[in-house]
Short mmCIF file of C-alpha atoms and ligand atoms in Angstrom, two decimals:
data_model
loop_
_atom_site.label_atom_id
_atom_site.label_comp_id
_atom_site.label_asym_id
_atom_site.label_seq_id
_atom_site.Cartn_x
_atom_site.Cartn_y
_atom_site.Cartn_z
CA MET A 160 0.00 0.04 -0.07
CA ASN A 161 1.40 3.41 -1.01
CA LEU A 162 0.40 5.59 1.97
CA GLU A 163 1.44 8.62 0.07
CA GLU A 164 -1.50 8.16 -2.19
CA TYR A 165 -3.99 8.91 0.60
CA ARG A 166 -4.90 12.48 1.41
CA GLY A 167 -7.78 14.35 2.96
CA VAL A 168 -9.94 13.99 6.16
CA TRP A 169 -13.41 12.38 5.72
CA VAL A 170 -16.48 12.54 7.94
CA PHE A 171 -19.32 10.10 7.38
CA ILE A 172 -22.42 12.36 7.56
CA GLU A 173 -25.39 10.48 9.17
CA GLN A 174 -28.86 11.40 8.28
CA ARG A 175 -32.14 10.00 9.27
CA ASN A 176 -35.14 10.59 7.28
CA GLY A 177 -33.43 13.34 5.48
CA LYS A 178 -32.35 15.09 8.54
CA LEU A 179 -28.75 15.50 9.62
CA VAL A 180 -27.64 13.83 12.86
CA ASP A 181 -25.82 16.32 14.93
CA VAL A 182 -22.72 14.11 15.43
CA GLY A 183 -21.59 14.47 11.74
CA LEU A 184 -21.56 18.33 12.28
CA GLU A 185 -19.61 17.85 15.40
CA LEU A 186 -17.05 15.67 13.47
CA LEU A 187 -16.76 18.30 10.76
CA GLY A 188 -15.66 20.68 13.57
CA ALA A 189 -13.06 18.32 14.87
CA GLY A 190 -12.08 17.25 11.23
CA ARG A 191 -11.54 20.70 10.06
CA ASP A 192 -8.83 21.10 12.78
CA LEU A 193 -7.13 18.02 11.48
CA ALA A 194 -7.48 19.04 7.75
CA ASP A 195 -6.06 22.52 8.53
CA LYS A 196 -3.09 20.96 10.44
CA LEU A 197 -2.33 18.40 7.61
CA GLU A 198 -3.26 21.09 4.88
CA VAL A 199 -5.72 18.97 3.03
CA ASP A 200 -9.45 19.22 2.28
CA LEU A 201 -12.05 18.30 4.78
CA CYS A 202 -14.73 16.10 2.87
CA GLY A 203 -18.21 14.88 4.07
CA VAL A 204 -19.48 11.54 2.79
CA LEU A 205 -23.35 11.72 2.47
CA LEU A 206 -25.57 8.75 1.43
CA GLY A 207 -29.33 8.37 1.20
CA HIS A 208 -32.18 9.25 -0.97
CA ASN A 209 -33.29 12.86 -1.78
CA ILE A 210 -30.73 14.10 0.55
CA LYS A 211 -28.35 16.16 -1.89
CA ASP A 212 -29.57 19.50 -0.59
CA LEU A 213 -28.18 18.70 2.95
CA SER A 214 -24.74 19.33 1.39
CA LYS A 215 -25.34 23.06 1.66
CA ASP A 216 -25.39 22.84 5.44
CA LEU A 217 -22.10 20.66 5.46
CA PHE A 218 -20.22 23.43 3.61
CA GLU A 219 -21.51 26.00 5.95
CA TYR A 220 -20.08 23.85 8.87
CA GLY A 221 -16.75 23.36 7.37
CA ALA A 222 -16.70 20.87 4.63
CA ASP A 223 -14.56 21.63 1.47
CA LYS A 224 -16.12 18.84 -0.51
CA VAL A 225 -19.03 16.59 -0.24
CA TYR A 226 -19.21 13.14 -1.82
CA VAL A 227 -22.89 12.32 -2.31
CA ILE A 228 -24.67 9.08 -3.47
CA ASP A 229 -28.45 9.71 -3.73
CA ASP A 230 -30.12 6.58 -4.65
CA PRO A 231 -33.48 4.82 -3.54
CA ILE A 232 -31.36 1.92 -2.60
CA LEU A 233 -29.71 3.95 0.24
CA GLU A 234 -33.02 5.30 1.71
CA GLN A 235 -32.73 3.21 4.82
CA TYR A 236 -29.51 2.27 6.34
CA ARG A 237 -28.33 -1.22 5.60
CA SER A 238 -24.72 -2.40 6.45
CA GLU A 239 -24.30 -4.10 3.01
CA THR A 240 -25.44 -1.06 0.88
CA TYR A 241 -23.60 1.63 2.79
CA MET A 242 -20.55 -0.61 3.16
CA VAL A 243 -20.18 -1.24 -0.61
CA ALA A 244 -20.81 2.54 -1.26
CA VAL A 245 -18.41 3.80 1.30
CA GLY A 246 -15.74 1.16 0.34
CA ASP A 247 -15.94 2.28 -3.44
CA LEU A 248 -15.49 5.79 -2.49
CA VAL A 249 -12.68 4.97 -0.33
CA ARG A 250 -10.90 2.79 -2.96
CA LYS A 251 -11.33 5.71 -5.54
CA TYR A 252 -10.53 8.90 -3.61
CA LYS A 253 -8.16 7.44 -0.99
CA PRO A 254 -8.73 9.52 2.30
CA GLU A 255 -6.03 9.36 5.09
CA ILE A 256 -8.40 9.95 7.94
CA PHE A 257 -11.92 8.94 8.11
CA LEU A 258 -14.19 9.80 11.30
CA TYR A 259 -17.59 8.28 12.06
CA GLY A 260 -20.05 9.06 14.65
CA ALA A 261 -20.20 6.43 17.32
CA THR A 262 -24.07 6.03 16.74
CA SER A 263 -25.58 2.55 16.21
CA ASN A 264 -25.26 3.00 12.42
CA GLY A 265 -21.92 4.65 12.59
CA LYS A 266 -20.43 1.98 14.53
CA ASP A 267 -21.92 -0.75 12.37
CA LEU A 268 -20.80 1.06 9.21
CA ALA A 269 -17.35 2.02 10.33
CA SER A 270 -16.56 -1.72 11.38
CA ALA A 271 -17.80 -3.01 8.11
CA VAL A 272 -15.78 -0.44 6.04
CA ALA A 273 -12.74 -1.49 8.09
CA THR A 274 -12.94 -4.99 6.95
CA GLU A 275 -13.99 -4.08 3.49
CA VAL A 276 -11.00 -1.96 2.91
CA MET A 277 -8.60 -3.79 5.19
CA THR A 278 -7.74 -1.11 7.57
CA GLY A 279 -7.94 -0.45 11.43
CA LEU A 280 -10.60 1.36 13.45
CA THR A 281 -10.31 3.01 16.87
CA ALA A 282 -13.60 2.89 18.66
CA ASP A 283 -14.99 5.60 21.02
CA THR A 284 -12.25 8.17 20.72
CA THR A 285 -12.43 11.38 22.84
CA LEU A 286 -9.30 13.02 21.64
CA LEU A 287 -8.13 13.32 17.97
CA ASP A 288 -4.71 14.74 16.71
CA VAL A 289 -1.97 14.34 14.19
CA ASP A 290 1.75 13.90 14.36
CA LEU A 291 2.81 16.20 11.66
CA GLU A 292 6.31 14.85 11.45
CA LYS A 293 5.34 11.22 10.76
CA ARG A 294 1.96 12.24 9.13
CA LEU A 295 0.09 9.94 11.62
CA PHE A 296 -3.37 10.18 12.97
CA GLU A 297 -3.45 9.88 16.77
CA ALA A 298 -6.77 8.66 18.05
CA SER A 299 -7.02 8.64 21.86
CA ARG A 300 -9.45 6.87 24.18
CA PRO A 301 -9.88 5.69 27.57
CA ALA A 302 -8.42 2.24 28.17
CA PHE A 303 -8.20 -0.30 31.07
CA GLY A 304 -11.31 0.71 32.66
CA GLY A 305 -10.76 4.35 31.94
CA ASN A 306 -7.67 4.59 34.20
CA ILE A 307 -5.37 5.56 31.52
CA MET A 308 -5.82 7.33 28.00
CA ALA A 309 -4.29 5.11 25.05
CA THR A 310 -3.38 6.70 21.82
CA ILE A 311 -3.86 4.28 18.94
CA LEU A 312 -2.11 4.52 15.74
CA CYS A 313 -2.62 2.86 12.39
CA LYS A 314 0.67 2.96 10.75
CA LYS A 315 0.50 0.62 7.83
CA HIS A 316 -2.91 0.92 6.53
CA ARG A 317 -5.25 3.67 5.14
CA PRO A 318 -7.56 5.36 5.91
CA GLN A 319 -6.90 5.76 9.56
CA MET A 320 -10.39 5.32 10.99
CA ALA A 321 -12.03 6.25 14.16
CA THR A 322 -15.41 6.59 15.76
CA VAL A 323 -16.31 9.38 18.16
CA ARG A 324 -19.32 9.61 20.50
CA PRO A 325 -22.06 12.20 19.95
CA LYS A 326 -21.28 15.25 22.10
CA VAL A 327 -17.58 14.64 22.64
CA MET A 328 -16.56 17.27 19.67
CA LYS A 329 -17.91 20.58 19.18
CA LYS A 330 -19.71 22.00 15.88
CA ARG A 331 -18.09 25.08 14.56
CA ASP A 332 -20.24 28.12 14.14
CA ARG A 333 -22.24 28.01 10.90
CA GLU A 334 -20.73 30.16 8.35
CA GLU A 335 -23.73 31.22 6.27
CA GLY A 336 -23.04 31.27 2.47
CA ARG A 337 -19.94 29.12 2.71
CA VAL A 338 -19.67 26.88 -0.41
CA GLY A 339 -17.60 23.89 -1.49
CA GLU A 340 -17.33 21.25 -4.16
CA LEU A 341 -20.13 18.69 -4.64
CA ILE A 342 -19.11 15.39 -6.06
CA GLU A 343 -21.80 13.09 -7.19
CA GLU A 344 -21.30 9.47 -7.42
CA SER A 345 -23.41 6.29 -7.95
CA ILE A 346 -23.64 2.83 -6.34
CA SER A 347 -22.81 -0.31 -8.20
CA LEU A 348 -25.58 -2.48 -6.38
CA GLN A 349 -28.98 -3.43 -7.59
CA GLU A 350 -31.95 -3.95 -5.15
CA GLU A 351 -32.52 -7.51 -6.55
CA SER A 352 -28.99 -8.67 -5.62
CA LEU A 353 -29.25 -7.43 -2.06
CA ARG A 354 -29.44 -9.97 0.87
CA THR A 355 -31.27 -7.64 3.18
CA LYS A 356 -34.65 -5.95 2.47
CA VAL A 357 -36.19 -3.44 4.79
CA LEU A 358 -39.88 -4.66 5.10
CA GLU A 359 -41.21 -2.37 7.68
CA ILE A 360 -39.82 0.23 10.23
CA VAL A 361 -41.53 -0.28 13.58
CA ARG A 362 -40.61 2.72 16.00
CA ASP A 363 -40.49 2.03 19.70
CA THR A 364 -43.42 3.65 21.23
CA LYS A 365 -41.88 3.84 24.74
CA LYS A 366 -40.97 7.39 25.42
CA ALA A 367 -37.21 7.72 24.66
CA VAL A 368 -34.91 9.12 27.29
CA ASN A 369 -33.02 11.95 25.66
CA LEU A 370 -30.18 12.42 28.03
CA GLU A 371 -27.67 13.69 25.40
CA ASP A 372 -29.77 16.88 24.62
CA ALA A 373 -31.08 17.35 28.22
CA VAL A 374 -30.30 20.91 29.53
CA ILE A 375 -30.60 19.79 33.21
CA ILE A 376 -29.59 16.20 34.28
CA VAL A 377 -30.32 14.96 38.05
CA SER A 378 -28.33 11.75 38.18
CA ALA A 379 -28.70 9.09 40.83
CA GLY A 380 -25.82 6.84 42.34
CA LYS A 381 -25.66 3.97 44.66
CA GLY A 382 -25.90 6.35 47.57
CA ILE A 383 -29.66 6.71 46.82
CA LYS A 384 -29.80 3.09 47.79
CA ASP A 385 -33.40 1.89 46.47
CA GLU A 386 -36.51 2.90 44.69
CA LYS A 387 -37.57 5.29 47.40
CA GLY A 388 -34.17 7.20 47.00
CA LEU A 389 -34.58 7.17 43.31
CA GLN A 390 -38.20 8.65 43.57
CA MET A 391 -36.60 11.36 45.58
CA VAL A 392 -34.24 12.06 42.74
CA ARG A 393 -37.03 11.94 40.15
CA GLU A 394 -38.94 14.57 42.10
CA LEU A 395 -35.94 17.09 41.96
CA ALA A 396 -35.54 16.24 38.20
CA ASP A 397 -39.46 16.78 37.82
CA VAL A 398 -39.55 20.40 39.56
CA LEU A 399 -36.45 21.45 37.49
CA ASN A 400 -37.83 19.93 34.22
CA GLY A 401 -34.84 18.05 34.11
CA THR A 402 -34.06 14.38 32.95
CA VAL A 403 -32.86 11.54 35.41
CA GLY A 404 -29.45 10.18 34.60
CA ALA A 405 -27.61 7.41 36.56
CA SER A 406 -24.51 5.75 37.40
CA ARG A 407 -23.84 2.27 36.27
CA ASP A 408 -24.28 0.71 39.85
CA ILE A 409 -27.77 1.79 39.99
CA VAL A 410 -28.48 0.54 36.46
CA GLU A 411 -27.03 -2.84 37.34
CA ALA A 412 -29.13 -2.85 40.49
CA GLY A 413 -32.13 -2.88 38.34
CA LEU A 414 -33.38 0.33 39.60
CA ILE A 415 -33.34 2.20 36.06
CA GLY A 416 -32.79 1.37 32.44
CA HIS A 417 -29.36 1.51 30.63
CA ASP A 418 -30.67 4.34 28.54
CA HIS A 419 -30.27 6.56 31.67
CA GLN A 420 -26.62 5.56 32.26
CA VAL A 421 -24.02 8.28 32.11
CA GLY A 422 -20.20 7.36 31.48
CA GLN A 423 -17.80 5.07 29.61
CA THR A 424 -20.37 2.43 28.98
CA GLY A 425 -23.37 4.82 28.99
CA LEU A 426 -23.73 8.12 27.40
CA THR A 427 -21.54 11.30 27.33
CA VAL A 428 -23.59 14.25 28.37
CA THR A 429 -22.82 18.15 28.32
CA PRO A 430 -26.06 19.83 30.07
CA LYS A 431 -25.99 23.18 31.45
CA LEU A 432 -26.62 21.85 34.96
CA TYR A 433 -25.79 18.26 36.26
CA PHE A 434 -26.46 17.06 39.60
CA ALA A 435 -24.43 14.07 41.02
CA ILE A 436 -26.48 12.78 43.80
CA GLY A 437 -24.80 9.78 45.84
CA ILE A 438 -22.18 9.30 43.04
CA SER A 439 -18.58 8.52 44.13
CA GLY A 440 -16.97 9.99 40.94
CA ALA A 441 -15.30 6.93 39.49
CA VAL A 442 -13.48 7.98 36.20
CA GLN A 443 -15.76 5.72 34.26
CA HIS A 444 -18.57 8.01 35.32
CA THR A 445 -17.01 11.37 35.14
CA VAL A 446 -15.74 10.88 31.52
CA GLY A 447 -19.35 10.97 30.69
CA MET A 448 -20.18 14.08 32.38
CA GLU A 449 -17.28 16.22 33.24
CA ASN A 450 -17.78 18.62 30.48
CA SER A 451 -21.18 19.67 31.86
CA GLU A 452 -21.34 23.51 32.16
CA THR A 453 -22.12 23.45 35.97
CA ILE A 454 -21.74 20.34 38.05
CA VAL A 455 -23.40 20.07 41.66
CA ALA A 456 -22.37 17.13 43.78
CA ILE A 457 -24.07 15.82 46.91
CA ASN A 458 -22.46 13.29 48.72
CA ASN A 459 -21.89 12.49 52.41
CA ASP A 460 -18.24 11.49 52.10
CA PRO A 461 -16.17 14.81 51.96
CA ASP A 462 -13.32 12.81 50.13
CA ALA A 463 -15.47 11.53 47.41
CA ALA A 464 -13.64 11.84 44.01
CA ILE A 465 -16.81 13.57 42.46
CA PHE A 466 -15.90 16.79 44.28
CA ASN A 467 -12.73 16.93 42.07
CA VAL A 468 -14.91 17.69 38.93
CA ALA A 469 -17.76 19.47 40.72
CA HIS A 470 -18.19 23.24 40.60
CA HIS A 471 -20.34 23.15 43.72
CA GLY A 472 -20.14 20.55 46.35
CA VAL A 473 -22.56 19.54 49.20
CA VAL A 474 -21.30 17.38 51.88
CA ALA A 475 -24.67 16.09 53.34
CA ASP A 476 -27.09 13.16 53.51
CA ALA A 477 -28.88 13.14 50.25
CA PHE A 478 -32.04 11.92 52.07
CA GLU A 479 -32.02 15.18 53.99
CA ILE A 480 -30.92 17.66 51.44
CA VAL A 481 -32.61 16.54 48.14
CA PRO A 482 -36.06 16.96 49.52
CA LEU A 483 -35.31 20.36 50.83
CA LEU A 484 -33.76 21.44 47.59
CA THR A 485 -36.85 20.22 45.59
CA GLU A 486 -39.15 22.16 47.95
CA GLU A 487 -36.87 25.28 47.69
CA PHE A 488 -36.86 25.15 43.98
CA LYS A 489 -40.62 24.46 43.73
CA LYS A 490 -41.24 27.57 45.83
CA ALA A 491 -38.68 29.79 43.84
CA LEU A 492 -40.29 28.83 40.57
CA GLN A 493 -43.87 29.26 41.61
CA GLU A 494 -42.94 32.63 42.87
CA GLU A 495 -41.09 33.61 39.67
CA ALA A 496 -44.28 32.39 37.68
CA LYS A 497 -46.54 34.61 40.06
CA GLU A 498 -44.54 37.61 39.29
CA GLY A 499 -45.15 37.05 35.70
CA GLY A 500 -41.65 36.07 34.92
CA VAL A 501 -40.85 33.07 32.74
CA ALA A 502 -40.47 30.08 35.13
CA HIS A 503 -37.01 28.55 34.72
CA ALA A 504 -34.60 26.74 36.85
P1 FAD B 195 -20.38 4.08 44.57
O1 FAD B 195 -19.22 4.13 43.96
O2 FAD B 195 -20.77 2.88 45.41
O3 FAD B 195 -20.81 5.37 45.37
C1 FAD B 195 -21.74 5.74 46.07
C2 FAD B 195 -21.62 7.04 46.60
O4 FAD B 195 -22.69 7.52 47.26
C3 FAD B 195 -20.54 7.16 47.77
O5 FAD B 195 -19.41 8.20 47.34
C4 FAD B 195 -21.05 7.40 48.99
O6 FAD B 195 -20.12 8.25 49.74
C5 FAD B 195 -22.31 8.23 48.68
N1 FAD B 195 -23.25 8.05 49.44
C6 FAD B 195 -23.69 6.84 50.29
N2 FAD B 195 -24.99 7.26 50.91
C7 FAD B 195 -25.21 8.54 50.87
C8 FAD B 195 -26.13 9.34 51.32
N3 FAD B 195 -26.96 9.01 52.17
N4 FAD B 195 -26.06 10.83 50.88
C9 FAD B 195 -25.30 11.12 50.03
N5 FAD B 195 -24.19 10.49 49.35
C10 FAD B 195 -24.18 8.98 49.84
N6 FAD B 195 -19.87 3.66 35.93
C11 FAD B 195 -20.64 4.49 35.58
O7 FAD B 195 -21.35 5.30 36.26
N7 FAD B 195 -20.93 4.85 34.17
C12 FAD B 195 -20.33 4.04 33.25
O8 FAD B 195 -20.59 4.06 32.04
C13 FAD B 195 -19.28 3.06 33.81
N8 FAD B 195 -18.60 2.16 32.89
C14 FAD B 195 -17.74 1.30 33.42
C15 FAD B 195 -16.99 0.49 32.57
C16 FAD B 195 -15.91 -0.28 33.04
C17 FAD B 195 -15.05 -0.96 32.13
C18 FAD B 195 -15.86 -0.41 34.38
C19 FAD B 195 -14.80 -1.50 35.11
C20 FAD B 195 -16.69 0.35 35.24
C21 FAD B 195 -17.60 1.12 34.84
N9 FAD B 195 -18.33 1.92 35.65
C22 FAD B 195 -19.26 2.87 35.21
C23 FAD B 195 -18.56 1.65 37.21
C24 FAD B 195 -17.65 2.67 37.94
O9 FAD B 195 -16.30 2.09 37.92
C25 FAD B 195 -18.16 2.71 39.38
O10 FAD B 195 -18.18 1.54 39.92
C26 FAD B 195 -19.55 3.37 39.57
O11 FAD B 195 -19.58 4.59 38.69
C27 FAD B 195 -19.94 3.59 40.84
O12 FAD B 195 -21.32 4.05 40.98
P2 FAD B 195 -21.75 4.82 42.03
O13 FAD B 195 -21.00 6.20 42.24
O14 FAD B 195 -23.17 5.02 42.00
O15 FAD B 195 -21.65 3.98 43.34
#
């Protein structure tokens, strides 16, 4: 493999039902920095049906070029079609770095493309950089249970690929009117030859927990002990119009679903306000919430590690302080509403 032939930073742009998924725009932000350092183009890869117009947004968020394949066969995500489409583009245009969002589809596609074009893949990266001297992509991620950061290199194969979780990177400010080059390609597959067919899409009717977009998260840890303690946390979240988060220990205790879990094996969140109640602050939890704008920790152990990442710490028994806080917030918000102000926490 002649590594010198591979140039450019690519981002897989995920869309669902014709709407861009935010992580693609976040990765354009991170990809722009890498491309500028390497002095190469930043390119988006956009697949789907009736999606070409989305490329305008991609240019405004930093892409120099967008490779688009607009075909009914790509309307719904399927590993097979997307892998072939992306594999063909990689073989033809030879990017040196390729980023994907660590969503269900992004993770599925990245691993399929890695086997298709015989290259490596670093999953769930949290830091991206380049060694300019060696022209190597440095993809870093927590390793050994989150206790160290490992930087993973792909020295002999191209592209150098990584998945990045949503909310870890930041979107650039939109640059209205910024334009770029649109490159339209086609896919070599026919529907009849495919092994998988989408017969029906059944949406889960259960109200989805949307922790990643929550403005206020009130998270419970093992310190809340049981269902009664969790109810106390739910009441605080309700008053603040927030969403309930959790440490892994209470998810594993069966008190709450995994879709509430924050951390290394849960979600990465960046709310304006994060309450950590009865959470010790293990690194596997803090990697998922330490970039929150304001962190308030409540713990009865003054030496708990959570206080190292908290902006405000309360050393107290959660069972005493949380109901008081709920009551005070309720009163303050009612007062604000009475005075005709907009009630907000
Ligand atoms: P504990 O560590 O038991 O802490 C409970 C805290 O509550 C203590 O600090 C205690 O002082 C306090 N407390 C007790 N009673 C009260 C009270 N009455 N009032 C106030 N405070 C009280 N964890 C995650 O959260 N998310 C992850 O994604 C995750 N991924 C992991 C991945 C791997 C590979 C591994 C090895 C571990 C992972 N963990 C994860 C687990 C993590 O290491 C910790 O075990 C976990 O976060 C601890 O949860 P906790 O803080 O709720 O419980």
